[in-house]
């Protein structure tokens, strides 16, 4: 698990926490469940890690040899098993912006110390991967019967902004296609970048509410949920002149309190049918494939106007959608077309 802390747009700090779980019994696995952790193991492990360290100049700049050796001797690390390697996350101590370094050692090198089930763990992880690849294909097949429909609608939505770097790029592309989209903004970011929020509203896009600082609302009380949305609503009104009528809970996580708040405030809870996964996309092709293989008439597409890769992928996504006969509408327009009533939750048409 990686936690990234942003101040404004810059990555301030990354923290890592790891947990190895045996998927057969759900139990946590420690290093000495995997290896016979005797003195020769410790010596070999230290040697293996140092070999990796000596080859990696980037890591050498982030942590000095003394600190590294001390951390290894004290086993002061987080470890993760990923296929054929064991990854060590070690605290740099002196470097605040880079609190951890990652060093990976191949399991092959430690094979003679391994307990029996180590190879099993690695194999399981691989079969898990091939299982995951299948649903993608099914999604592609699903879309085919829709091809001959003449009027099709899609709502593009952008979350987590505004961003002074990415949002203007998204606006440019939308303008090229004369398309309107919906921006679910975070209140604290609107406070930082009110002029970017205004730019979005002035271009005729729908402004919507994505909470004040993106917490998991299911962990908050009704009062706190109310504060998250109302403070954001006030900031949006101040910056853009518009009061949003749509809310989107962070992570799509909502409970009865969120529903009750939406009902009382006459808001619609808006989720999505297609998740672009742009926040973890390795390249623009990935974002393009996710959107194009998932889209259908009445879809709501989830993207984020804080990642460069999203801005890079958008022109080709829109080009293809236009060719396939889609019209771009805001979420509120789509809700009218679909005759969806508040407060939802509304996903769009599957
Ligand atoms: Zn979000």
Coordinates of C-alpha atoms and ligand atoms in Angstrom, one line a residue:
X1 CA 0.0 0.0 0.0
X2 CA 1.4 3.3 -1.0
X3 CA 0.1 6.6 0.4
X4 CA 1.0 9.7 -1.5
X5 CA 0.6 13.1 0.1
X6 CA 0.2 16.1 -2.2
X7 CA 0.4 19.7 -1.3
X8 CA -1.1 21.7 -4.2
X9 CA 0.2 19.8 -7.2
X10 CA 3.5 18.5 -6.0
X11 CA 4.1 15.2 -4.5
X12 CA 5.2 16.0 -0.9
X13 CA 5.8 12.6 0.6
X14 CA 5.3 8.9 -0.2
X15 CA 4.8 6.3 2.5
X16 CA 4.8 2.5 2.0
X17 CA 3.1 -0.1 4.1
X18 CA 3.2 -3.8 3.1
X19 CA 1.4 -6.9 4.2
X20 CA 1.9 -10.4 2.8
X21 CA -1.2 -12.6 3.0
X22 CA -1.6 -16.2 2.2
X23 CA -4.6 -16.2 -0.1
X24 CA -5.5 -19.8 0.8
X25 CA -6.1 -19.1 4.5
X26 CA -6.2 -15.3 4.7
X27 CA -3.4 -15.3 7.3
X28 CA -0.5 -12.8 7.3
X29 CA 2.8 -14.2 6.3
X30 CA 6.1 -13.0 7.9
X31 CA 9.6 -13.3 6.6
X32 CA 10.3 -16.4 8.8
X33 CA 7.3 -18.2 7.3
X34 CA 9.1 -17.9 4.0
X35 CA 12.7 -18.5 4.9
X36 CA 14.8 -20.3 7.5
X37 CA 16.0 -17.0 9.0
X38 CA 19.2 -18.2 10.5
X39 CA 22.6 -16.5 10.5
X40 CA 23.6 -17.7 7.1
X41 CA 20.3 -16.4 5.7
X42 CA 20.9 -13.0 7.2
X43 CA 24.4 -12.9 5.7
X44 CA 23.2 -14.0 2.3
X45 CA 20.3 -11.5 2.3
X46 CA 22.6 -8.6 3.3
X47 CA 24.9 -9.6 0.5
X48 CA 22.1 -9.9 -2.0
X49 CA 20.6 -6.5 -1.1
X50 CA 24.0 -4.8 -1.1
X51 CA 24.7 -6.2 -4.6
X52 CA 21.5 -4.5 -5.9
X53 CA 22.4 -1.3 -4.0
X54 CA 25.8 -1.1 -5.6
X55 CA 24.3 -1.2 -9.1
X56 CA 21.7 1.4 -8.4
X57 CA 23.1 4.9 -8.4
X58 CA 19.7 6.5 -7.9
X59 CA 19.2 4.6 -4.6
X60 CA 22.8 5.4 -3.6
X61 CA 21.9 9.1 -3.7
X62 CA 18.8 8.5 -1.5
X63 CA 20.4 6.4 1.3
X64 CA 24.0 6.0 2.4
X65 CA 25.5 2.6 2.9
X66 CA 25.7 2.8 6.7
X67 CA 22.1 3.6 7.1
X68 CA 21.1 0.8 4.8
X69 CA 23.2 -1.8 6.5
X70 CA 21.9 -0.8 9.9
X71 CA 18.3 -1.0 8.7
X72 CA 18.9 -4.4 7.2
X73 CA 20.5 -5.7 10.4
X74 CA 17.6 -4.4 12.4
X75 CA 15.1 -5.7 9.8
X76 CA 13.7 -2.3 9.8
X77 CA 11.8 -2.6 6.6
X78 CA 8.5 -3.4 4.8
X79 CA 8.6 -6.3 2.5
X80 CA 6.4 -7.4 -0.4
X81 CA 6.4 -10.5 -2.6
X82 CA 5.9 -9.7 -6.2
X83 CA 6.2 -12.7 -8.6
X84 CA 9.8 -13.6 -8.8
X85 CA 11.2 -10.9 -6.4
X86 CA 11.0 -9.9 -2.8
X87 CA 10.9 -6.1 -2.5
X88 CA 12.4 -4.3 0.5
X89 CA 11.2 -0.9 1.4
X90 CA 13.7 0.7 3.7
X91 CA 13.5 4.0 5.5
X92 CA 16.1 6.5 4.3
X93 CA 15.8 8.4 7.6
X94 CA 17.6 11.6 6.4
X95 CA 15.6 12.3 3.2
X96 CA 12.2 13.8 3.9
X97 CA 10.9 13.9 0.3
X98 CA 12.1 10.3 -0.3
X99 CA 11.3 8.5 2.9
X100 CA 11.7 5.0 1.5
X101 CA 13.9 3.3 -1.1
X102 CA 12.8 0.1 -2.8
X103 CA 15.3 -2.7 -3.4
X104 CA 14.3 -6.0 -5.0
X105 CA 16.1 -9.3 -4.6
X106 CA 15.2 -12.2 -6.8
X107 CA 13.8 -15.2 -5.0
X108 CA 16.1 -17.4 -7.0
X109 CA 19.1 -16.0 -5.0
X110 CA 17.6 -17.0 -1.7
X111 CA 16.2 -20.3 -2.8
X112 CA 18.4 -22.4 -0.6
X113 CA 16.9 -20.8 2.5
X114 CA 13.3 -21.0 1.4
X115 CA 10.7 -23.0 3.2
X116 CA 8.5 -25.2 0.9
X117 CA 5.5 -22.9 0.2
X118 CA 7.5 -20.0 -1.1
X119 CA 7.4 -21.3 -4.7
X120 CA 3.6 -21.8 -4.3
X121 CA 3.1 -18.2 -3.3
X122 CA 4.9 -17.0 -6.4
X123 CA 2.9 -19.3 -8.7
X124 CA -0.4 -18.2 -7.2
X125 CA 0.3 -14.7 -7.9
X126 CA 0.8 -15.5 -11.6
X127 CA -2.4 -17.4 -12.0
X128 CA -4.2 -14.5 -10.3
X129 CA -2.9 -12.3 -13.0
X130 CA -4.1 -14.3 -15.9
X131 CA -7.5 -14.5 -14.3
X132 CA -7.7 -10.7 -14.2
X133 CA -7.0 -10.3 -17.9
X134 CA -10.2 -12.0 -19.0
X135 CA -13.0 -9.4 -18.1
X136 CA -11.4 -6.9 -20.5
X137 CA -12.3 -9.0 -23.5
X138 CA -15.8 -9.6 -22.3
X139 CA -16.4 -5.9 -22.1
X140 CA -15.3 -5.4 -25.7
X141 CA -17.7 -8.1 -26.9
X142 CA -20.6 -6.5 -25.0
X143 CA -20.4 -3.3 -27.0
X144 CA -21.0 -4.8 -30.4
X145 CA -24.8 -5.1 -30.6
X146 CA -25.0 -1.3 -30.0
X147 CA -23.2 -0.4 -33.2
X148 CA -26.2 0.5 -35.4
X149 CA -27.9 2.9 -32.9
X150 CA -28.0 6.4 -34.5
X151 CA -28.0 8.8 -31.5
X152 CA -25.8 7.9 -28.6
X153 CA -24.8 9.9 -25.6
X154 CA -21.9 9.8 -23.3
X155 CA -21.0 12.0 -20.3
X156 CA -17.3 12.6 -19.7
X157 CA -16.5 13.4 -16.1
X158 CA -13.3 14.7 -14.6
X159 CA -12.6 14.4 -10.9
X160 CA -10.1 15.7 -8.3
X161 CA -9.3 19.0 -9.9
X162 CA -8.9 21.8 -10.6
X163 CA -5.3 21.6 -11.6
X164 CA -3.5 24.6 -13.0
X165 CA -1.4 22.3 -15.3
X166 CA -3.8 19.6 -16.5
X167 CA -7.3 21.2 -16.4
X168 CA -6.5 23.9 -19.1
X169 CA -5.3 21.1 -21.5
X170 CA -8.5 19.2 -21.0
X171 CA -10.5 22.3 -21.6
X172 CA -8.7 22.9 -24.9
X173 CA -9.5 19.4 -26.2
X174 CA -13.1 19.7 -25.1
X175 CA -13.4 23.0 -27.0
X176 CA -12.0 21.5 -30.2
X177 CA -14.8 19.0 -30.2
X178 CA -17.4 21.6 -29.0
X179 CA -18.1 19.2 -26.2
X180 CA -19.4 19.8 -22.7
X181 CA -18.3 17.7 -19.7
X182 CA -18.7 17.6 -16.0
X183 CA -16.0 18.5 -13.4
X184 CA -16.3 17.1 -9.9
X185 CA -14.0 19.4 -8.0
X186 CA -12.4 19.1 -4.6
X187 CA -13.2 22.1 -2.4
X188 CA -9.7 22.5 -1.0
X189 CA -8.3 22.7 -4.5
X190 CA -10.9 25.2 -5.6
X191 CA -9.6 27.3 -2.8
X192 CA -6.1 27.1 -4.2
X193 CA -7.0 27.5 -7.8
X194 CA -10.3 29.5 -8.0
X195 CA -9.4 31.0 -11.4
X196 CA -9.0 27.5 -12.9
X197 CA -12.4 26.6 -11.5
X198 CA -13.9 29.7 -13.0
X199 CA -12.2 29.0 -16.4
X200 CA -14.1 25.6 -16.4
X201 CA -17.4 27.2 -15.6
X202 CA -16.9 30.0 -18.1
X203 CA -16.3 27.5 -20.8
X204 CA -19.8 26.1 -20.2
X205 CA -19.0 22.9 -18.4
X206 CA -20.9 21.6 -15.5
X207 CA -19.4 22.2 -12.1
X208 CA -20.0 19.4 -9.5
X209 CA -19.0 18.6 -5.9
X210 CA -16.4 16.0 -5.0
X211 CA -16.1 16.9 -1.2
X212 CA -13.7 19.2 0.5
X213 CA -10.6 17.1 0.9
X214 CA -11.5 13.7 -0.6
X215 CA -12.0 11.6 2.6
X216 CA -13.8 8.2 2.7
X217 CA -17.3 9.5 3.6
X218 CA -18.4 6.2 5.1
X219 CA -16.0 6.8 7.9
X220 CA -17.5 10.2 8.7
X221 CA -20.6 11.3 10.6
X222 CA -23.6 12.9 9.0
X223 CA -22.5 16.3 10.2
X224 CA -19.0 15.8 8.8
X225 CA -20.4 14.7 5.4
X226 CA -22.6 17.7 5.3
X227 CA -19.6 20.0 6.1
X228 CA -17.5 18.3 3.3
X229 CA -20.1 19.1 0.6
X230 CA -21.5 22.4 1.9
X231 CA -18.1 24.0 2.3
X232 CA -17.1 22.9 -1.1
X233 CA -20.4 24.1 -2.5
X234 CA -19.7 27.6 -1.0
X235 CA -16.2 27.7 -2.4
X236 CA -17.5 26.7 -5.9
X237 CA -20.2 29.3 -5.8
X238 CA -17.6 31.9 -4.7
X239 CA -15.2 30.9 -7.4
X240 CA -17.6 30.2 -10.3
X241 CA -20.9 31.8 -9.5
X242 CA -22.6 28.3 -9.7
X243 CA -24.0 26.1 -7.0
X244 CA -23.5 22.5 -7.9
X245 CA -26.4 20.1 -7.9
X246 CA -24.4 16.9 -8.3
X247 CA -22.2 15.2 -5.8
X248 CA -19.8 12.4 -6.2
X249 CA -18.4 10.7 -3.1
X250 CA -14.7 10.0 -3.2
X251 CA -13.8 6.5 -4.2
X252 CA -17.5 6.0 -5.0
X253 CA -17.9 5.1 -1.3
X254 CA -21.3 6.1 0.2
X255 CA -23.6 5.0 3.0
X256 CA -27.1 5.9 4.3
X257 CA -25.8 9.2 5.7
X258 CA -24.5 10.3 2.3
X259 CA -27.9 9.2 0.7
X260 CA -29.8 11.1 3.4
X261 CA -27.7 14.2 2.9
X262 CA -28.3 14.1 -0.9
X263 CA -32.0 13.7 -0.4
X264 CA -32.2 16.5 2.1
X265 CA -30.1 18.9 0.0
X266 CA -31.8 17.9 -3.3
X267 CA -28.4 16.6 -4.7
X268 CA -27.9 13.7 -7.0
X269 CA -25.2 11.2 -6.1
X270 CA -23.4 10.5 -9.4
X271 CA -21.1 7.5 -9.9
X272 CA -19.9 6.1 -13.2
X273 CA -20.2 3.1 -15.6
X274 CA -16.6 3.3 -17.0
X275 CA -13.6 3.7 -14.8
X276 CA -10.6 4.9 -17.0
X277 CA -8.1 4.0 -14.2
X278 CA -6.1 6.9 -15.5
X279 CA -4.6 7.5 -12.0
X280 CA -2.6 4.3 -12.5
X281 CA -2.3 4.2 -16.2
X282 CA 1.3 3.5 -17.5
X283 CA 0.6 5.4 -20.8
X284 CA -2.2 7.0 -22.8
X285 CA -3.0 3.9 -24.7
X286 CA -4.1 2.3 -21.5
X287 CA -6.6 5.1 -20.8
X288 CA -7.8 5.0 -24.4
X289 CA -8.4 1.2 -24.2
X290 CA -10.2 1.4 -20.9
X291 CA -12.6 4.1 -22.1
X292 CA -13.3 2.8 -25.6
X293 CA -13.7 -0.8 -24.6
X294 CA -16.1 0.2 -21.8
X295 CA -18.2 2.8 -23.4
X296 CA -21.9 2.4 -24.5
X297 CA -24.9 4.6 -25.0
X298 CA -25.7 6.4 -21.7
X299 CA -22.3 5.8 -20.2
X300 CA -20.7 8.0 -17.6
X301 CA -16.9 7.9 -17.9
X302 CA -14.7 8.6 -14.9
X303 CA -11.4 10.4 -15.5
X304 CA -9.2 12.8 -13.6
X305 CA -8.1 16.3 -14.7
X306 CA -4.9 16.1 -12.5
X307 CA -2.9 13.6 -14.6
X308 CA -1.0 14.5 -17.7
X309 CA -1.7 11.0 -19.2
X310 CA -5.5 11.9 -19.1
X311 CA -4.9 15.1 -21.1
X312 CA -2.7 13.1 -23.5
X313 CA -5.3 10.4 -24.1
X314 CA -8.3 12.6 -24.4
X315 CA -8.0 13.8 -28.1
X316 CA -7.9 10.2 -29.4
X317 CA -10.7 9.1 -27.1
X318 CA -12.9 11.9 -28.3
X319 CA -12.0 11.3 -31.9
X320 CA -13.0 7.7 -31.7
X321 CA -16.2 8.5 -29.8
X322 CA -17.3 11.0 -32.4
X323 CA -16.6 8.4 -35.2
X324 CA -18.7 5.9 -33.3
X325 CA -21.6 8.4 -33.3
X326 CA -21.5 9.6 -29.7
X327 CA -22.7 13.0 -28.5
X328 CA -21.0 14.6 -25.5
X329 CA -23.4 15.8 -22.8
X330 CA -23.0 16.9 -19.2
X331 CA -24.2 14.6 -16.4
X332 CA -27.2 16.7 -15.7
X333 CA -28.2 16.6 -19.4
X334 CA -27.6 12.8 -19.4
X335 CA -29.9 12.4 -16.3
X336 CA -32.7 14.2 -18.2
X337 CA -32.2 12.0 -21.3
X338 CA -32.2 8.8 -19.1
X339 CA -35.0 10.2 -17.0
X340 CA -33.0 9.6 -13.8
X341 CA -34.4 11.2 -10.7
X342 CA -32.5 12.6 -7.8
X343 CA -31.0 11.6 -5.3
X344 CA -29.8 8.4 -6.9
X345 CA -27.2 6.9 -6.6
X346 CA -27.0 7.2 -10.4
X347 CA -24.4 5.2 -12.4
X348 CA -25.5 6.0 -16.0
X349 CA -26.8 3.4 -18.4
X350 CA -24.9 0.1 -18.2
Ligands
LIG1 ZN1 -11.7 11.5 -6.5

